[in-house]
CSV table of C-alpha atoms in Angstrom, one decimal:
chain,number,residue,atom,x,y,z
A,250,MET,CA,-20.9,105.8,128.9
A,251,PHE,CA,-21.3,109.6,127.6
A,252,SER,CA,-24.4,111.6,129.3
A,253,ARG,CA,-26.8,113.3,125.7
A,254,ASN,CA,-24.7,117.0,126.5
A,255,GLY,CA,-21.1,114.3,125.5
A,256,ASN,CA,-19.8,114.2,128.3
A,257,VAL,CA,-17.4,110.7,130.1
A,258,ARG,CA,-20.5,110.1,132.7
A,259,LYS,CA,-19.4,108.3,135.8
A,260,LYS,CA,-20.8,104.7,135.7
A,261,LYS,CA,-22.7,104.7,139.1
A,262,LEU,CA,-21.0,101.9,141.9
A,263,SER,CA,-23.5,99.6,142.9
A,264,ALA,CA,-24.3,98.5,146.2
A,265,PHE,CA,-21.7,95.4,146.8
A,266,ASP,CA,-19.7,97.5,144.4
A,267,LYS,CA,-19.2,99.2,147.4
A,268,MET,CA,-18.9,97.1,150.4
A,269,MET,CA,-16.6,95.2,148.1
A,270,GLY,CA,-14.0,98.8,147.7
A,271,PHE,CA,-14.6,98.8,151.6
A,272,ALA,CA,-13.5,95.5,152.6
A,273,VAL,CA,-11.7,92.0,151.6
A,274,PHE,CA,-14.2,89.3,153.0
A,275,PRO,CA,-11.5,86.5,152.7
A,276,ASN,CA,-14.0,83.5,152.7
A,277,GLY,CA,-16.2,84.7,150.4
A,278,PHE,CA,-18.9,87.6,150.6
A,279,ASN,CA,-21.9,84.2,150.8
A,280,ASN,CA,-20.2,82.1,154.1
A,281,ALA,CA,-20.3,85.4,155.7
A,282,ILE,CA,-24.2,85.7,154.7
A,283,ARG,CA,-24.0,82.5,155.8
A,284,GLN,CA,-22.8,82.9,159.1
A,285,LEU,CA,-24.6,86.4,160.1
A,286,ALA,CA,-27.8,84.7,158.6
A,287,GLU,CA,-27.4,80.5,160.6
A,288,GLU,CA,-25.5,82.1,163.9
A,289,LYS,CA,-25.7,85.4,164.7
A,290,ALA,CA,-29.2,87.3,163.8
A,291,LEU,CA,-32.6,87.5,164.7
A,292,LYS,CA,-34.2,83.9,162.5
A,293,GLU,CA,-35.5,84.8,159.3
A,294,ASN,CA,-37.2,83.8,155.7
A,295,TRP,CA,-33.6,85.2,154.4
A,296,PHE,CA,-34.7,83.4,150.8
A,297,TYR,CA,-38.0,83.5,148.0
A,298,GLY,CA,-40.4,80.5,148.2
A,299,ASN,CA,-39.4,77.4,150.0
A,300,LYS,CA,-35.8,76.1,151.7
A,301,ASN,CA,-35.4,73.6,149.1
A,302,GLN,CA,-35.2,76.4,146.3
A,303,ASP,CA,-31.9,78.3,148.6
A,304,PRO,CA,-30.2,75.8,149.9
A,305,GLY,CA,-28.3,78.6,152.4
A,306,ASN,CA,-27.5,81.8,149.8
A,307,TYR,CA,-29.9,83.9,152.2
A,308,PRO,CA,-30.8,86.4,148.2
A,309,ILE,CA,-33.3,88.4,150.7
A,310,LEU,CA,-30.3,89.2,153.6
A,311,LYS,CA,-27.9,89.5,151.3
A,312,ASN,CA,-29.1,92.2,149.6
A,313,TYR,CA,-30.3,93.5,152.6
A,314,LEU,CA,-26.7,93.8,154.2
A,315,LEU,CA,-25.0,95.7,151.2
A,316,LEU,CA,-28.2,97.7,150.3
A,317,THR,CA,-28.0,98.8,154.1
A,318,PHE,CA,-24.2,99.7,153.2
A,319,GLU,CA,-24.9,102.1,150.4
A,320,ARG,CA,-27.4,103.7,153.1
A,321,LEU,CA,-24.5,103.9,156.2
A,322,ILE,CA,-22.5,105.4,153.0
A,323,ALA,CA,-25.0,107.9,152.2
A,324,GLU,CA,-25.9,109.5,155.5
A,325,ASP,CA,-22.3,109.5,157.0
A,326,GLU,CA,-21.1,111.3,152.6
A,327,GLU,CA,-24.2,113.6,153.8
A,328,HIS,CA,-23.5,114.6,157.4
A,329,TYR,CA,-19.2,115.4,156.5
A,330,ASN,CA,-19.4,118.7,157.5
A,331,ASP,CA,-21.4,118.1,160.3
A,332,SER,CA,-18.7,118.0,163.5
A,333,THR,CA,-21.8,117.3,165.7
A,334,TRP,CA,-22.2,113.6,163.4
A,335,GLU,CA,-22.5,110.6,164.8
A,336,LYS,CA,-20.7,108.0,162.2
A,337,LYS,CA,-22.6,105.3,161.2
A,338,ILE,CA,-19.4,103.2,160.2
A,339,ILE,CA,-16.7,103.7,163.1
A,340,THR,CA,-13.1,103.4,162.4
A,341,THR,CA,-9.9,104.0,164.6
A,342,ASP,CA,-6.4,103.1,163.5
A,343,LYS,CA,-6.7,99.2,164.1
A,344,ASN,CA,-10.5,98.0,163.5
A,345,ALA,CA,-14.4,99.5,161.3
A,346,VAL,CA,-17.6,98.5,162.5
A,347,PHE,CA,-21.3,99.5,161.6
A,348,ASN,CA,-24.6,98.2,162.2
A,349,THR,CA,-26.2,95.9,160.8
A,350,GLY,CA,-30.1,96.9,162.1
A,351,LEU,CA,-30.6,93.4,162.2
A,352,VAL,CA,-30.9,92.1,166.0
A,353,ASP,CA,-30.0,88.6,167.4
A,354,LYS,CA,-32.8,86.8,169.8
A,355,LEU,CA,-32.7,89.0,173.0
A,356,TYR,CA,-33.4,91.3,170.0
A,357,GLU,CA,-29.6,93.5,170.9
A,358,PRO,CA,-27.7,94.8,167.9
A,359,VAL,CA,-25.7,93.1,165.6
A,360,TYR,CA,-23.0,95.0,164.4
A,361,ALA,CA,-20.4,94.0,161.5
A,362,LEU,CA,-16.5,93.6,162.6
A,363,PHE,CA,-14.2,94.8,160.5
A,364,ASN,CA,-9.5,94.3,160.8
A,365,ARG,CA,-7.1,96.9,159.0
A,366,ASN,CA,-6.1,95.0,155.6
A,367,THR,CA,-2.2,95.8,156.6
A,368,SER,CA,-1.1,93.7,152.9
A,369,GLU,CA,0.2,96.2,150.7
A,370,THR,CA,-1.3,94.2,147.5
A,371,SER,CA,-4.6,95.4,148.2
A,372,THR,CA,-6.5,98.8,148.0
A,373,ARG,CA,-9.1,97.7,150.0
A,374,LYS,CA,-8.7,99.2,154.0
A,375,TRP,CA,-10.0,97.0,155.2
A,376,ILE,CA,-10.6,92.2,156.4
A,377,PHE,CA,-14.4,91.1,157.9
A,378,TRP,CA,-13.5,89.9,160.3
A,379,THR,CA,-17.3,88.9,162.0
A,380,PHE,CA,-20.8,89.5,162.8
A,381,VAL,CA,-20.6,90.1,166.3
A,382,LYS,CA,-24.3,89.5,168.7
A,383,SER,CA,-24.4,90.7,172.4
A,384,THR,CA,-23.5,87.0,173.6
A,385,ASP,CA,-20.0,86.7,172.1
A,386,ARG,CA,-17.1,87.5,173.5
A,387,GLU,CA,-16.1,90.3,170.4
A,388,HIS,CA,-19.0,91.2,171.9
A,389,GLN,CA,-16.8,93.0,174.9
A,390,LEU,CA,-14.0,94.6,172.6
A,391,LEU,CA,-16.4,96.2,171.1
A,392,THR,CA,-16.9,98.0,174.1
A,393,ARG,CA,-12.1,98.1,173.9
A,394,ILE,CA,-12.0,99.4,171.7
A,395,PHE,CA,-15.6,101.8,170.5
A,396,GLY,CA,-16.9,102.3,173.9
A,397,THR,CA,-20.3,102.5,175.2
A,398,LYS,CA,-20.6,104.2,172.0
A,399,LEU,CA,-21.5,102.2,169.3
A,400,PRO,CA,-22.8,102.4,165.7
A,401,SER,CA,-27.1,103.2,164.5
A,402,PRO,CA,-28.8,101.5,162.1
A,403,ALA,CA,-29.5,103.2,159.2
A,404,HIS,CA,-32.1,105.2,159.3
A,405,TYR,CA,-34.8,106.7,156.6
A,406,TYR,CA,-37.4,108.3,157.9
A,407,ASN,CA,-38.5,110.9,160.1
A,408,GLN,CA,-42.0,110.4,161.2
A,409,THR,CA,-44.0,107.6,161.0
A,410,SER,CA,-47.0,109.2,158.9
A,411,GLU,CA,-44.1,108.7,156.4
A,412,LEU,CA,-45.2,105.2,156.2
A,413,VAL,CA,-48.6,104.8,156.3
A,414,TYR,CA,-51.1,105.9,153.2
A,415,ASN,CA,-52.9,108.8,153.4
A,416,ILE,CA,-55.8,108.4,152.0
A,417,LYS,CA,-58.1,112.1,151.8
A,418,THR,CA,-55.0,112.3,149.0
A,419,GLU,CA,-54.5,111.0,145.4
A,420,ILE,CA,-52.6,110.0,142.8
A,421,GLY,CA,-51.1,113.6,140.4
A,422,SER,CA,-49.4,111.6,138.2
A,423,TYR,CA,-48.7,107.8,136.6
A,424,ASN,CA,-45.1,107.9,135.1
A,425,TRP,CA,-46.2,106.2,131.9
A,426,ASN,CA,-43.5,105.9,129.5
A,427,HIS,CA,-41.2,104.3,132.8
A,428,PHE,CA,-43.2,101.2,133.1
A,429,ILE,CA,-44.1,101.3,129.7
A,430,ASP,CA,-39.6,101.5,129.4
A,431,ASN,CA,-39.2,98.7,131.9
A,432,CYS,CA,-42.4,96.3,130.6
A,433,ARG,CA,-40.1,93.4,131.6
A,434,ARG,CA,-41.7,93.6,135.3
A,435,LEU,CA,-44.6,93.2,134.4
A,436,PRO,CA,-47.1,90.2,132.6
A,437,LEU,CA,-45.9,88.7,129.5
A,438,GLU,CA,-49.3,87.3,130.5
A,439,PHE,CA,-51.2,91.3,130.7
A,440,LEU,CA,-48.6,92.5,128.2
A,441,ARG,CA,-49.5,89.8,125.5
A,442,GLU,CA,-53.3,90.4,126.0
A,443,ASN,CA,-53.7,94.2,126.1
A,444,GLY,CA,-50.2,94.9,124.4
A,445,PRO,CA,-50.3,95.3,120.7
A,446,LYS,CA,-49.9,92.5,117.3
A,447,PHE,CA,-46.4,90.8,117.9
A,448,ASP,CA,-44.6,87.9,118.4
A,449,TYR,CA,-44.5,87.3,122.0
A,450,SER,CA,-42.7,83.7,121.1
A,451,GLN,CA,-39.5,85.0,120.7
A,452,PRO,CA,-36.4,84.7,123.3
A,453,LYS,CA,-37.9,87.0,126.5
A,454,THR,CA,-34.3,89.0,126.0
A,455,PRO,CA,-33.3,92.7,126.7
A,456,GLN,CA,-33.8,93.3,123.1
A,457,PHE,CA,-36.8,91.8,123.3
A,458,TYR,CA,-38.3,94.1,126.1
A,459,ILE,CA,-37.3,97.3,124.2
A,460,LYS,CA,-38.2,96.3,120.5
A,461,LEU,CA,-42.3,95.4,122.1
A,462,ALA,CA,-42.2,99.1,124.1
A,463,GLU,CA,-41.0,100.4,121.1
A,464,ALA,CA,-44.2,98.5,119.8
A,465,ILE,CA,-46.9,99.9,122.7
A,466,LYS,CA,-45.3,103.3,122.7
A,467,ALA,CA,-46.8,103.0,118.5
A,468,ASP,CA,-49.7,101.9,118.8
A,469,GLN,CA,-52.3,104.1,120.6
A,470,ARG,CA,-55.2,101.4,121.1
A,471,SER,CA,-52.5,99.3,123.0
A,472,MET,CA,-51.1,101.9,125.4
A,473,ASN,CA,-54.3,103.1,126.1
A,474,ARG,CA,-55.6,99.6,127.0
A,475,ILE,CA,-52.4,99.2,129.6
A,476,LYS,CA,-53.5,102.2,130.9
A,477,ASN,CA,-57.3,102.3,131.0
A,478,ARG,CA,-55.8,97.9,132.6
A,479,ILE,CA,-52.8,99.6,135.5
A,480,THR,CA,-54.8,102.2,136.6
A,481,ASP,CA,-58.0,100.1,137.3
A,482,ALA,CA,-54.9,97.5,139.9
A,483,ILE,CA,-55.1,100.7,141.2
A,484,ASP,CA,-57.8,101.6,142.0
A,485,TYR,CA,-58.6,98.1,142.9
A,486,ALA,CA,-55.6,98.5,145.8
A,487,ILE,CA,-57.2,101.7,146.5
A,488,LYS,CA,-60.3,100.1,148.1
A,489,ARG,CA,-57.8,97.6,149.6
A,490,VAL,CA,-55.5,100.6,151.5
A,491,ARG,CA,-58.4,101.7,153.3
A,492,TRP,CA,-59.9,98.7,154.6
A,493,ASN,CA,-56.8,97.9,155.8
A,494,PHE,CA,-54.4,100.0,156.5
A,495,LYS,CA,-51.4,97.9,156.0
A,496,THR,CA,-51.9,97.0,152.5
A,497,ALA,CA,-49.5,99.5,151.7
A,498,ILE,CA,-45.9,98.8,152.4
A,499,PRO,CA,-42.9,101.7,153.0
A,500,ILE,CA,-39.9,101.2,151.6
A,501,TYR,CA,-37.2,103.4,150.6
A,502,TYR,CA,-36.7,104.7,147.5
A,503,PRO,CA,-33.1,104.7,146.5
A,504,GLY,CA,-33.2,106.6,143.1
A,505,GLN,CA,-35.2,109.9,145.4
A,506,LYS,CA,-33.7,109.3,148.6
A,507,GLN,CA,-36.7,108.5,150.7
A,508,ILE,CA,-39.5,106.3,152.1
A,509,SER,CA,-41.4,105.7,149.5
A,510,LEU,CA,-44.6,103.0,149.6
A,511,LEU,CA,-46.3,100.2,147.3
A,512,LEU,CA,-49.6,99.4,146.4
A,513,PRO,CA,-50.1,95.5,145.4
A,514,LEU,CA,-51.6,95.2,141.3
A,515,ALA,CA,-53.1,92.3,140.2
A,516,LEU,CA,-53.5,92.7,136.5
A,517,VAL,CA,-54.1,89.3,136.0
A,518,ASP,CA,-56.5,87.7,137.9
A,519,GLU,CA,-57.7,89.5,141.2
A,520,ASP,CA,-57.2,86.9,143.7
A,521,ASN,CA,-52.7,87.3,142.8
A,522,ILE,CA,-50.8,90.3,143.1
A,523,ASP,CA,-48.7,90.6,139.7
A,524,VAL,CA,-46.1,93.4,140.5
A,525,ALA,CA,-46.4,96.9,143.3
A,526,LEU,CA,-47.2,100.7,142.4
A,527,VAL,CA,-44.9,102.4,144.0
A,528,LEU,CA,-45.9,105.7,145.2
A,529,GLU,CA,-44.1,109.0,146.2
A,530,ALA,CA,-45.9,111.5,148.2
A,531,THR,CA,-44.8,115.7,147.8
A,532,GLU,CA,-44.9,118.2,149.5
A,533,SER,CA,-48.7,119.3,147.8
A,534,GLY,CA,-49.8,115.9,149.2
A,535,ALA,CA,-51.2,114.0,146.3
A,536,TYR,CA,-48.7,111.4,144.8
A,537,ILE,CA,-46.2,110.1,141.9
A,538,ALA,CA,-46.9,106.4,140.6
A,539,HIS,CA,-42.6,107.2,139.9
A,540,THR,CA,-42.7,102.5,138.9
A,541,ILE,CA,-43.3,99.4,138.0
A,542,LEU,CA,-41.5,97.0,141.2
A,543,THR,CA,-41.2,93.2,140.4
A,544,LEU,CA,-42.4,91.9,143.8
A,545,GLU,CA,-38.5,90.4,144.3
A,546,MET,CA,-38.1,93.9,144.1
A,547,ALA,CA,-40.6,95.7,146.4
A,548,TYR,CA,-39.8,93.0,149.3
A,549,THR,CA,-36.1,93.7,148.9
A,550,ASN,CA,-36.8,97.2,149.5
A,551,ALA,CA,-39.3,97.3,151.9
A,552,ARG,CA,-36.8,94.5,155.0
A,553,LEU,CA,-35.0,97.7,154.9
A,554,ILE,CA,-37.4,98.9,156.1
A,555,THR,CA,-38.1,96.7,159.0
A,556,ARG,CA,-39.9,92.4,158.1
A,557,PRO,CA,-42.7,93.2,156.0
A,558,ASP,CA,-46.3,92.8,157.8
A,559,SER,CA,-48.1,92.0,155.0
A,560,ASP,CA,-51.2,89.4,153.4
A,561,TRP,CA,-50.0,90.5,150.2
A,562,LEU,CA,-45.6,91.1,150.4
A,563,THR,CA,-44.3,87.9,152.1
A,564,ALA,CA,-40.9,86.0,150.6
A,565,GLU,CA,-42.6,82.5,151.1
A,566,LYS,CA,-44.6,83.6,148.5
A,567,ILE,CA,-42.7,85.0,145.7
A,568,SER,CA,-40.6,82.8,143.2
A,569,ALA,CA,-37.1,84.2,142.3
A,570,SER,CA,-36.9,85.0,138.9
A,571,ILE,CA,-34.2,87.3,136.9
A,572,ASN,CA,-35.1,90.3,138.0
A,573,SER,CA,-34.3,89.1,141.7
A,574,ASN,CA,-31.5,91.8,141.7
A,575,GLU,CA,-32.2,94.6,139.8
A,576,GLU,CA,-31.6,98.2,141.0
A,577,ILE,CA,-34.8,101.2,141.5
A,578,GLU,CA,-34.0,103.2,138.9
A,579,ASN,CA,-35.5,107.3,139.2
C-alpha cells in the first residue's frame, strides 16, 4: 500500500494481530475468552441481544480484551524513556502478566498470566497460561513472581469532567465528508429517504456504499437533506442530555487517543436510536463531530472505560451486524 507521496505505507496492525504476535494461545483465543467470561470475571452480558444469539462466543468481551491490551502496549510505549514509569505489561525471564481491567465477584482485579515460550520454531515470546482471580491458587504465584506491585489497569482519562457533556458549549464543526464516506453505518431506510436517486436494491457490498457515497456528494440536494436530518437528530439528542446528563456516554477514541463522547441519533424513528455521534472536546471548549458509529462499535469502545449505564446503549438492545468489529477511523 502506498501513501500519497508514493512511499510505501506500513500496514497498521489490528489489536488482534498485536495479541497474536505477543503470545500463543494453546487451546485457542476463543477458549481463553470463554474461561474469562464463565470462570473468572464478574458476570456480565458479553454478547449482543439474547444468549440464544451468541452461544458462548462473547464478542463484546473479546473486543474489550483486545482493545485493552492494545491500550496497555500504547501506554508502555509512550513512557518508554521514563525510568519512573511502572509498566502495564510486566515481564520476567519466565513470565508475563497484565491487568485485564476486569474484576472478580469480590471486585478484585483479574490478571492475564503467561509463561515463556521455549519453542524454537515460534517468534512469539509467550504462551498464555490462565486468567487469575483473587481466590485462585495462582494468585499466590503472582505474588511470588511479581511481588506486591502487580500491574495497574489501562488508563484513559485524567479528570472526571472529561466524561460529562458540557451543555454550555456547542459543536463547532462537523466532518460531513467522513459521515458520507462511511454511509454504510447509517440506516439504509434513512439513506433511501434522504439520498439521491440510486439503485438501493443492489447487494450491500463495500462497492455499493462507495458508489452511494459518491452519488450523495454529487447531489447537493441530497447532501443538504442528510445534513439537515442529522443536525435535527443532534439537536434532539442534546435536549436529552440537558434532561439527563447520562445520555452522553464517554468512550475512548483510538483515532485521537483521548476521551470522546457519544450522543444517540434517531434518524428514522424518534423512539429508536440508530447510530451514535462521536464528539471530541477541543482546547477551545467547542466540540468537533468526528464520526458516526454503529451501535455495536459504540458499545465496544464505551465498554473500555466502564459498562455503560445508559437507557439507549445496552448490549441487549443491539443486534450484531457485519460492522460489529469495524475499527474506528480518524
